[in-house]
Amino acid sequence: MARNTVHVDAPPEAVWEVLSDPRLYGNWVVGASTTRAVDGDWPKVGSVLHHTQLLVFHDTTEVLECEDGRRLVLEARVRPMVVVHVSVTLEPEDGGTRVVLEEWPTGGLAAALPRLVNDAVIGVRNAESVRRIKRLTEIGRRLNRA
Protein backbone atom coordinates (compact mmCIF):
# COMPACT_ATOMS: atom_id res chain seq x y z
CA MET A 1 0.00 0.00 0.00
CA ALA A 2 1.33 3.43 -0.95
CA ARG A 3 1.16 5.95 1.90
CA ASN A 4 1.74 9.70 1.67
CA THR A 5 1.37 12.36 4.33
CA VAL A 6 1.49 16.14 4.49
CA HIS A 7 0.97 18.79 7.17
CA VAL A 8 -1.62 21.42 6.25
CA ASP A 9 -1.66 24.77 8.06
CA ALA A 10 -5.42 24.68 8.55
CA PRO A 11 -7.84 22.74 10.76
CA PRO A 12 -9.35 19.43 9.60
CA GLU A 13 -12.64 21.19 8.81
CA ALA A 14 -10.90 23.31 6.16
CA VAL A 15 -9.26 20.27 4.55
CA TRP A 16 -12.61 18.48 4.62
CA GLU A 17 -14.15 21.36 2.65
CA VAL A 18 -11.73 20.56 -0.19
CA LEU A 19 -12.36 16.80 -0.06
CA SER A 20 -16.13 17.15 0.17
CA ASP A 21 -16.46 19.49 -2.83
CA PRO A 22 -16.87 17.27 -5.92
CA ARG A 23 -15.92 20.18 -8.19
CA LEU A 24 -12.40 20.12 -6.67
CA TYR A 25 -11.76 16.40 -7.28
CA GLY A 26 -9.88 17.08 -10.52
CA ASN A 27 -7.80 19.70 -8.75
CA TRP A 28 -6.29 17.36 -6.16
CA VAL A 29 -6.42 13.94 -7.85
CA VAL A 30 -3.45 13.66 -10.21
CA GLY A 31 -4.67 12.62 -13.65
CA ALA A 32 -8.29 13.65 -13.10
CA SER A 33 -9.28 16.50 -15.35
CA THR A 34 -13.00 17.13 -14.85
CA THR A 35 -15.98 16.17 -12.75
CA ARG A 36 -18.82 15.45 -15.16
CA ALA A 37 -21.62 14.60 -12.73
CA VAL A 38 -22.38 13.40 -9.21
CA ASP A 39 -24.97 10.81 -8.23
CA GLY A 40 -26.12 11.24 -4.65
CA ASP A 41 -24.92 13.61 -1.93
CA TRP A 42 -21.11 13.68 -2.18
CA PRO A 43 -19.31 12.51 -0.05
CA LYS A 44 -22.01 10.36 1.57
CA VAL A 45 -21.57 6.58 1.35
CA GLY A 46 -22.79 5.29 -2.00
CA SER A 47 -22.48 8.60 -3.83
CA VAL A 48 -20.70 8.37 -7.18
CA LEU A 49 -18.60 10.98 -8.92
CA HIS A 50 -18.33 10.70 -12.71
CA HIS A 51 -14.94 12.02 -13.84
CA THR A 52 -12.58 12.19 -16.76
CA GLN A 53 -9.02 10.89 -16.31
CA LEU A 54 -6.14 11.99 -18.51
CA LEU A 55 -8.64 13.89 -20.69
CA VAL A 56 -9.68 10.58 -22.30
CA PHE A 57 -11.05 8.00 -19.87
CA HIS A 58 -14.56 8.45 -18.47
CA ASP A 59 -15.15 6.55 -15.26
CA THR A 60 -16.36 6.83 -11.67
CA THR A 61 -15.32 7.11 -8.06
CA GLU A 62 -17.65 5.81 -5.34
CA VAL A 63 -17.64 6.63 -1.64
CA LEU A 64 -17.25 3.41 0.37
CA GLU A 65 -16.87 4.99 3.84
CA CYS A 66 -17.29 8.50 5.18
CA GLU A 67 -16.61 9.85 8.65
CA ASP A 68 -17.49 13.53 8.19
CA GLY A 69 -14.52 15.75 8.79
CA ARG A 70 -12.18 12.85 9.49
CA ARG A 71 -11.97 10.04 6.93
CA LEU A 72 -13.01 9.22 3.39
CA VAL A 73 -12.59 5.85 1.64
CA LEU A 74 -13.14 5.76 -2.10
CA GLU A 75 -13.12 3.20 -4.87
CA ALA A 76 -11.68 5.02 -7.89
CA ARG A 77 -11.83 3.49 -11.33
CA VAL A 78 -9.98 4.16 -14.57
CA ARG A 79 -10.95 0.95 -16.32
CA PRO A 80 -9.50 -1.18 -17.74
CA MET A 81 -6.23 0.13 -16.31
CA VAL A 82 -6.93 0.32 -12.62
CA VAL A 83 -9.42 0.06 -9.80
CA VAL A 84 -8.06 1.33 -6.49
CA HIS A 85 -9.19 1.93 -2.96
CA VAL A 86 -8.14 5.29 -1.57
CA SER A 87 -8.25 6.28 2.08
CA VAL A 88 -7.82 9.90 3.13
CA THR A 89 -7.56 10.47 6.89
CA LEU A 90 -7.38 13.85 8.61
CA GLU A 91 -5.65 14.06 11.99
CA PRO A 92 -5.30 17.25 14.08
CA GLU A 93 -1.58 18.09 14.34
CA ASP A 94 0.26 21.13 15.73
CA GLY A 95 -2.54 23.61 15.09
CA GLY A 96 -3.19 22.19 11.64
CA THR A 97 -3.97 18.86 10.03
CA ARG A 98 -1.96 15.82 9.10
CA VAL A 99 -3.38 14.38 5.87
CA VAL A 100 -2.71 10.67 5.36
CA LEU A 101 -3.41 9.34 1.87
CA GLU A 102 -3.25 5.58 1.36
CA GLU A 103 -3.99 3.83 -1.93
CA TRP A 104 -3.88 0.25 -3.14
CA PRO A 105 -5.01 -1.45 -6.36
CA THR A 106 -7.93 -3.85 -6.16
CA GLY A 107 -8.54 -4.53 -9.84
CA GLY A 108 -7.75 -3.72 -13.42
CA LEU A 109 -4.47 -4.27 -15.21
CA ALA A 110 -2.46 -2.51 -12.49
CA ALA A 111 -3.51 -5.12 -9.92
CA ALA A 112 -1.47 -7.70 -11.85
CA LEU A 113 1.76 -5.75 -11.30
CA PRO A 114 4.05 -6.54 -8.37
CA ARG A 115 3.16 -4.69 -5.18
CA LEU A 116 6.52 -2.89 -5.05
CA VAL A 117 5.95 -1.47 -8.53
CA ASN A 118 2.42 -0.31 -7.72
CA ASP A 119 3.47 1.22 -4.41
CA ALA A 120 6.32 3.14 -6.04
CA VAL A 121 4.20 4.52 -8.90
CA ILE A 122 1.23 5.35 -6.70
CA GLY A 123 3.52 6.88 -4.08
CA VAL A 124 5.05 9.31 -6.59
CA ARG A 125 1.63 10.26 -7.95
CA ASN A 126 0.12 10.75 -4.50
CA ALA A 127 3.03 12.86 -3.27
CA GLU A 128 1.67 15.44 -5.71
CA SER A 129 -1.94 14.75 -4.64
CA VAL A 130 -1.23 15.57 -0.98
CA ARG A 131 0.69 18.71 -2.04
CA ARG A 132 -2.38 19.74 -4.03
CA ILE A 133 -4.71 19.14 -1.06
CA LYS A 134 -2.39 21.29 1.07
CA ARG A 135 -2.25 24.07 -1.53
CA LEU A 136 -6.01 24.11 -2.19
CA THR A 137 -6.81 24.20 1.52
CA GLU A 138 -4.28 26.87 2.45
CA ILE A 139 -5.15 29.08 -0.54
CA GLY A 140 -8.85 28.72 0.29
CA ARG A 141 -8.17 29.76 3.89
CA ARG A 142 -6.25 32.86 2.75
CA LEU A 143 -9.02 33.83 0.32
CA ASN A 144 -11.70 33.40 3.00
CA ARG A 145 -9.77 35.71 5.34
CA ALA A 146 -9.37 38.43 2.71
PDB file of C-alpha atoms in Angstrom:
ATOM      1  CA  MET A   1       0.000   0.000   0.000  1.00  0.00           C
ATOM      2  CA  ALA A   2       1.335   3.425  -0.952  1.00  0.00           C
ATOM      3  CA  ARG A   3       1.156   5.953   1.901  1.00  0.00           C
ATOM      4  CA  ASN A   4       1.735   9.700   1.666  1.00  0.00           C
ATOM      5  CA  THR A   5       1.371  12.363   4.328  1.00  0.00           C
ATOM      6  CA  VAL A   6       1.490  16.142   4.488  1.00  0.00           C
ATOM      7  CA  HIS A   7       0.968  18.790   7.173  1.00  0.00           C
ATOM      8  CA  VAL A   8      -1.617  21.423   6.248  1.00  0.00           C
ATOM      9  CA  ASP A   9      -1.657  24.766   8.057  1.00  0.00           C
ATOM     10  CA  ALA A  10      -5.417  24.676   8.548  1.00  0.00           C
ATOM     11  CA  PRO A  11      -7.843  22.741  10.757  1.00  0.00           C
ATOM     12  CA  PRO A  12      -9.346  19.429   9.604  1.00  0.00           C
ATOM     13  CA  GLU A  13     -12.640  21.192   8.806  1.00  0.00           C
ATOM     14  CA  ALA A  14     -10.901  23.309   6.160  1.00  0.00           C
ATOM     15  CA  VAL A  15      -9.261  20.266   4.554  1.00  0.00           C
ATOM     16  CA  TRP A  16     -12.607  18.478   4.623  1.00  0.00           C
ATOM     17  CA  GLU A  17     -14.148  21.364   2.647  1.00  0.00           C
ATOM     18  CA  VAL A  18     -11.733  20.560  -0.193  1.00  0.00           C
ATOM     19  CA  LEU A  19     -12.359  16.795  -0.062  1.00  0.00           C
ATOM     20  CA  SER A  20     -16.130  17.146   0.165  1.00  0.00           C
ATOM     21  CA  ASP A  21     -16.458  19.488  -2.831  1.00  0.00           C
ATOM     22  CA  PRO A  22     -16.869  17.267  -5.917  1.00  0.00           C
ATOM     23  CA  ARG A  23     -15.915  20.178  -8.190  1.00  0.00           C
ATOM     24  CA  LEU A  24     -12.399  20.119  -6.672  1.00  0.00           C
ATOM     25  CA  TYR A  25     -11.762  16.398  -7.283  1.00  0.00           C
ATOM     26  CA  GLY A  26      -9.884  17.083 -10.521  1.00  0.00           C
ATOM     27  CA  ASN A  27      -7.798  19.702  -8.746  1.00  0.00           C
ATOM     28  CA  TRP A  28      -6.288  17.359  -6.159  1.00  0.00           C
ATOM     29  CA  VAL A  29      -6.423  13.940  -7.853  1.00  0.00           C
ATOM     30  CA  VAL A  30      -3.453  13.656 -10.209  1.00  0.00           C
ATOM     31  CA  GLY A  31      -4.670  12.616 -13.653  1.00  0.00           C
ATOM     32  CA  ALA A  32      -8.287  13.645 -13.096  1.00  0.00           C
ATOM     33  CA  SER A  33      -9.277  16.500 -15.348  1.00  0.00           C
ATOM     34  CA  THR A  34     -12.996  17.131 -14.848  1.00  0.00           C
ATOM     35  CA  THR A  35     -15.978  16.166 -12.755  1.00  0.00           C
ATOM     36  CA  ARG A  36     -18.818  15.447 -15.160  1.00  0.00           C
ATOM     37  CA  ALA A  37     -21.621  14.600 -12.732  1.00  0.00           C
ATOM     38  CA  VAL A  38     -22.378  13.398  -9.212  1.00  0.00           C
ATOM     39  CA  ASP A  39     -24.972  10.812  -8.230  1.00  0.00           C
ATOM     40  CA  GLY A  40     -26.120  11.240  -4.647  1.00  0.00           C
ATOM     41  CA  ASP A  41     -24.917  13.607  -1.929  1.00  0.00           C
ATOM     42  CA  TRP A  42     -21.107  13.678  -2.181  1.00  0.00           C
ATOM     43  CA  PRO A  43     -19.308  12.508  -0.047  1.00  0.00           C
ATOM     44  CA  LYS A  44     -22.009  10.364   1.574  1.00  0.00           C
ATOM     45  CA  VAL A  45     -21.571   6.581   1.350  1.00  0.00           C
ATOM     46  CA  GLY A  46     -22.789   5.293  -2.003  1.00  0.00           C
ATOM     47  CA  SER A  47     -22.479   8.601  -3.828  1.00  0.00           C
ATOM     48  CA  VAL A  48     -20.700   8.367  -7.177  1.00  0.00           C
ATOM     49  CA  LEU A  49     -18.605  10.977  -8.920  1.00  0.00           C
ATOM     50  CA  HIS A  50     -18.329  10.704 -12.709  1.00  0.00           C
ATOM     51  CA  HIS A  51     -14.942  12.019 -13.838  1.00  0.00           C
ATOM     52  CA  THR A  52     -12.580  12.185 -16.758  1.00  0.00           C
ATOM     53  CA  GLN A  53      -9.015  10.889 -16.308  1.00  0.00           C
ATOM     54  CA  LEU A  54      -6.138  11.987 -18.508  1.00  0.00           C
ATOM     55  CA  LEU A  55      -8.636  13.894 -20.695  1.00  0.00           C
ATOM     56  CA  VAL A  56      -9.681  10.583 -22.298  1.00  0.00           C
ATOM     57  CA  PHE A  57     -11.053   7.996 -19.871  1.00  0.00           C
ATOM     58  CA  HIS A  58     -14.563   8.449 -18.467  1.00  0.00           C
ATOM     59  CA  ASP A  59     -15.145   6.550 -15.258  1.00  0.00           C
ATOM     60  CA  THR A  60     -16.361   6.830 -11.674  1.00  0.00           C
ATOM     61  CA  THR A  61     -15.318   7.111  -8.057  1.00  0.00           C
ATOM     62  CA  GLU A  62     -17.651   5.814  -5.340  1.00  0.00           C
ATOM     63  CA  VAL A  63     -17.643   6.634  -1.641  1.00  0.00           C
ATOM     64  CA  LEU A  64     -17.254   3.411   0.375  1.00  0.00           C
ATOM     65  CA  GLU A  65     -16.871   4.990   3.842  1.00  0.00           C
ATOM     66  CA  CYS A  66     -17.294   8.498   5.179  1.00  0.00           C
ATOM     67  CA  GLU A  67     -16.612   9.854   8.651  1.00  0.00           C
ATOM     68  CA  ASP A  68     -17.493  13.532   8.193  1.00  0.00           C
ATOM     69  CA  GLY A  69     -14.520  15.746   8.792  1.00  0.00           C
ATOM     70  CA  ARG A  70     -12.177  12.854   9.486  1.00  0.00           C
ATOM     71  CA  ARG A  71     -11.970  10.044   6.932  1.00  0.00           C
ATOM     72  CA  LEU A  72     -13.005   9.220   3.394  1.00  0.00           C
ATOM     73  CA  VAL A  73     -12.588   5.853   1.644  1.00  0.00           C
ATOM     74  CA  LEU A  74     -13.140   5.757  -2.097  1.00  0.00           C
ATOM     75  CA  GLU A  75     -13.123   3.203  -4.870  1.00  0.00           C
ATOM     76  CA  ALA A  76     -11.676   5.016  -7.886  1.00  0.00           C
ATOM     77  CA  ARG A  77     -11.832   3.494 -11.331  1.00  0.00           C
ATOM     78  CA  VAL A  78      -9.984   4.161 -14.575  1.00  0.00           C
ATOM     79  CA  ARG A  79     -10.947   0.953 -16.320  1.00  0.00           C
ATOM     80  CA  PRO A  80      -9.497  -1.182 -17.740  1.00  0.00           C
ATOM     81  CA  MET A  81      -6.230   0.129 -16.307  1.00  0.00           C
ATOM     82  CA  VAL A  82      -6.928   0.323 -12.619  1.00  0.00           C
ATOM     83  CA  VAL A  83      -9.416   0.059  -9.799  1.00  0.00           C
ATOM     84  CA  VAL A  84      -8.059   1.326  -6.490  1.00  0.00           C
ATOM     85  CA  HIS A  85      -9.195   1.931  -2.957  1.00  0.00           C
ATOM     86  CA  VAL A  86      -8.138   5.288  -1.574  1.00  0.00           C
ATOM     87  CA  SER A  87      -8.253   6.276   2.085  1.00  0.00           C
ATOM     88  CA  VAL A  88      -7.822   9.903   3.133  1.00  0.00           C
ATOM     89  CA  THR A  89      -7.564  10.466   6.889  1.00  0.00           C
ATOM     90  CA  LEU A  90      -7.382  13.848   8.613  1.00  0.00           C
ATOM     91  CA  GLU A  91      -5.647  14.062  11.991  1.00  0.00           C
ATOM     92  CA  PRO A  92      -5.303  17.249  14.077  1.00  0.00           C
ATOM     93  CA  GLU A  93      -1.583  18.087  14.343  1.00  0.00           C
ATOM     94  CA  ASP A  94       0.260  21.132  15.733  1.00  0.00           C
ATOM     95  CA  GLY A  95      -2.536  23.614  15.094  1.00  0.00           C
ATOM     96  CA  GLY A  96      -3.192  22.189  11.643  1.00  0.00           C
ATOM     97  CA  THR A  97      -3.967  18.858  10.033  1.00  0.00           C
ATOM     98  CA  ARG A  98      -1.956  15.820   9.105  1.00  0.00           C
ATOM     99  CA  VAL A  99      -3.384  14.379   5.874  1.00  0.00           C
ATOM    100  CA  VAL A 100      -2.705  10.667   5.361  1.00  0.00           C
ATOM    101  CA  LEU A 101      -3.413   9.344   1.867  1.00  0.00           C
ATOM    102  CA  GLU A 102      -3.254   5.576   1.356  1.00  0.00           C
ATOM    103  CA  GLU A 103      -3.987   3.831  -1.928  1.00  0.00           C
ATOM    104  CA  TRP A 104      -3.882   0.247  -3.139  1.00  0.00           C
ATOM    105  CA  PRO A 105      -5.005  -1.448  -6.359  1.00  0.00           C
ATOM    106  CA  THR A 106      -7.933  -3.848  -6.156  1.00  0.00           C
ATOM    107  CA  GLY A 107      -8.539  -4.533  -9.836  1.00  0.00           C
ATOM    108  CA  GLY A 108      -7.752  -3.716 -13.418  1.00  0.00           C
ATOM    109  CA  LEU A 109      -4.470  -4.268 -15.212  1.00  0.00           C
ATOM    110  CA  ALA A 110      -2.461  -2.514 -12.485  1.00  0.00           C
ATOM    111  CA  ALA A 111      -3.506  -5.124  -9.918  1.00  0.00           C
ATOM    112  CA  ALA A 112      -1.468  -7.697 -11.850  1.00  0.00           C
ATOM    113  CA  LEU A 113       1.756  -5.752 -11.300  1.00  0.00           C
ATOM    114  CA  PRO A 114       4.048  -6.541  -8.365  1.00  0.00           C
ATOM    115  CA  ARG A 115       3.164  -4.688  -5.181  1.00  0.00           C
ATOM    116  CA  LEU A 116       6.522  -2.888  -5.048  1.00  0.00           C
ATOM    117  CA  VAL A 117       5.954  -1.470  -8.532  1.00  0.00           C
ATOM    118  CA  ASN A 118       2.424  -0.314  -7.716  1.00  0.00           C
ATOM    119  CA  ASP A 119       3.469   1.222  -4.406  1.00  0.00           C
ATOM    120  CA  ALA A 120       6.321   3.144  -6.042  1.00  0.00           C
ATOM    121  CA  VAL A 121       4.204   4.519  -8.903  1.00  0.00           C
ATOM    122  CA  ILE A 122       1.227   5.348  -6.700  1.00  0.00           C
ATOM    123  CA  GLY A 123       3.520   6.882  -4.080  1.00  0.00           C
ATOM    124  CA  VAL A 124       5.053   9.309  -6.586  1.00  0.00           C
ATOM    125  CA  ARG A 125       1.630  10.255  -7.950  1.00  0.00           C
ATOM    126  CA  ASN A 126       0.124  10.748  -4.498  1.00  0.00           C
ATOM    127  CA  ALA A 127       3.031  12.864  -3.265  1.00  0.00           C
ATOM    128  CA  GLU A 128       1.669  15.435  -5.710  1.00  0.00           C
ATOM    129  CA  SER A 129      -1.943  14.753  -4.636  1.00  0.00           C
ATOM    130  CA  VAL A 130      -1.232  15.575  -0.976  1.00  0.00           C
ATOM    131  CA  ARG A 131       0.685  18.707  -2.044  1.00  0.00           C
ATOM    132  CA  ARG A 132      -2.385  19.745  -4.029  1.00  0.00           C
ATOM    133  CA  ILE A 133      -4.712  19.140  -1.061  1.00  0.00           C
ATOM    134  CA  LYS A 134      -2.394  21.290   1.068  1.00  0.00           C
ATOM    135  CA  ARG A 135      -2.250  24.067  -1.532  1.00  0.00           C
ATOM    136  CA  LEU A 136      -6.012  24.106  -2.190  1.00  0.00           C
ATOM    137  CA  THR A 137      -6.811  24.201   1.525  1.00  0.00           C
ATOM    138  CA  GLU A 138      -4.280  26.869   2.449  1.00  0.00           C
ATOM    139  CA  ILE A 139      -5.148  29.085  -0.535  1.00  0.00           C
ATOM    140  CA  GLY A 140      -8.848  28.725   0.292  1.00  0.00           C
ATOM    141  CA  ARG A 141      -8.174  29.765   3.893  1.00  0.00           C
ATOM    142  CA  ARG A 142      -6.254  32.856   2.754  1.00  0.00           C
ATOM    143  CA  LEU A 143      -9.018  33.832   0.322  1.00  0.00           C
ATOM    144  CA  ASN A 144     -11.699  33.403   2.997  1.00  0.00           C
ATOM    145  CA  ARG A 145      -9.774  35.714   5.343  1.00  0.00           C
ATOM    146  CA  ALA A 146      -9.375  38.433   2.708  1.00  0.00           C
TER     147      ALA A 146
END
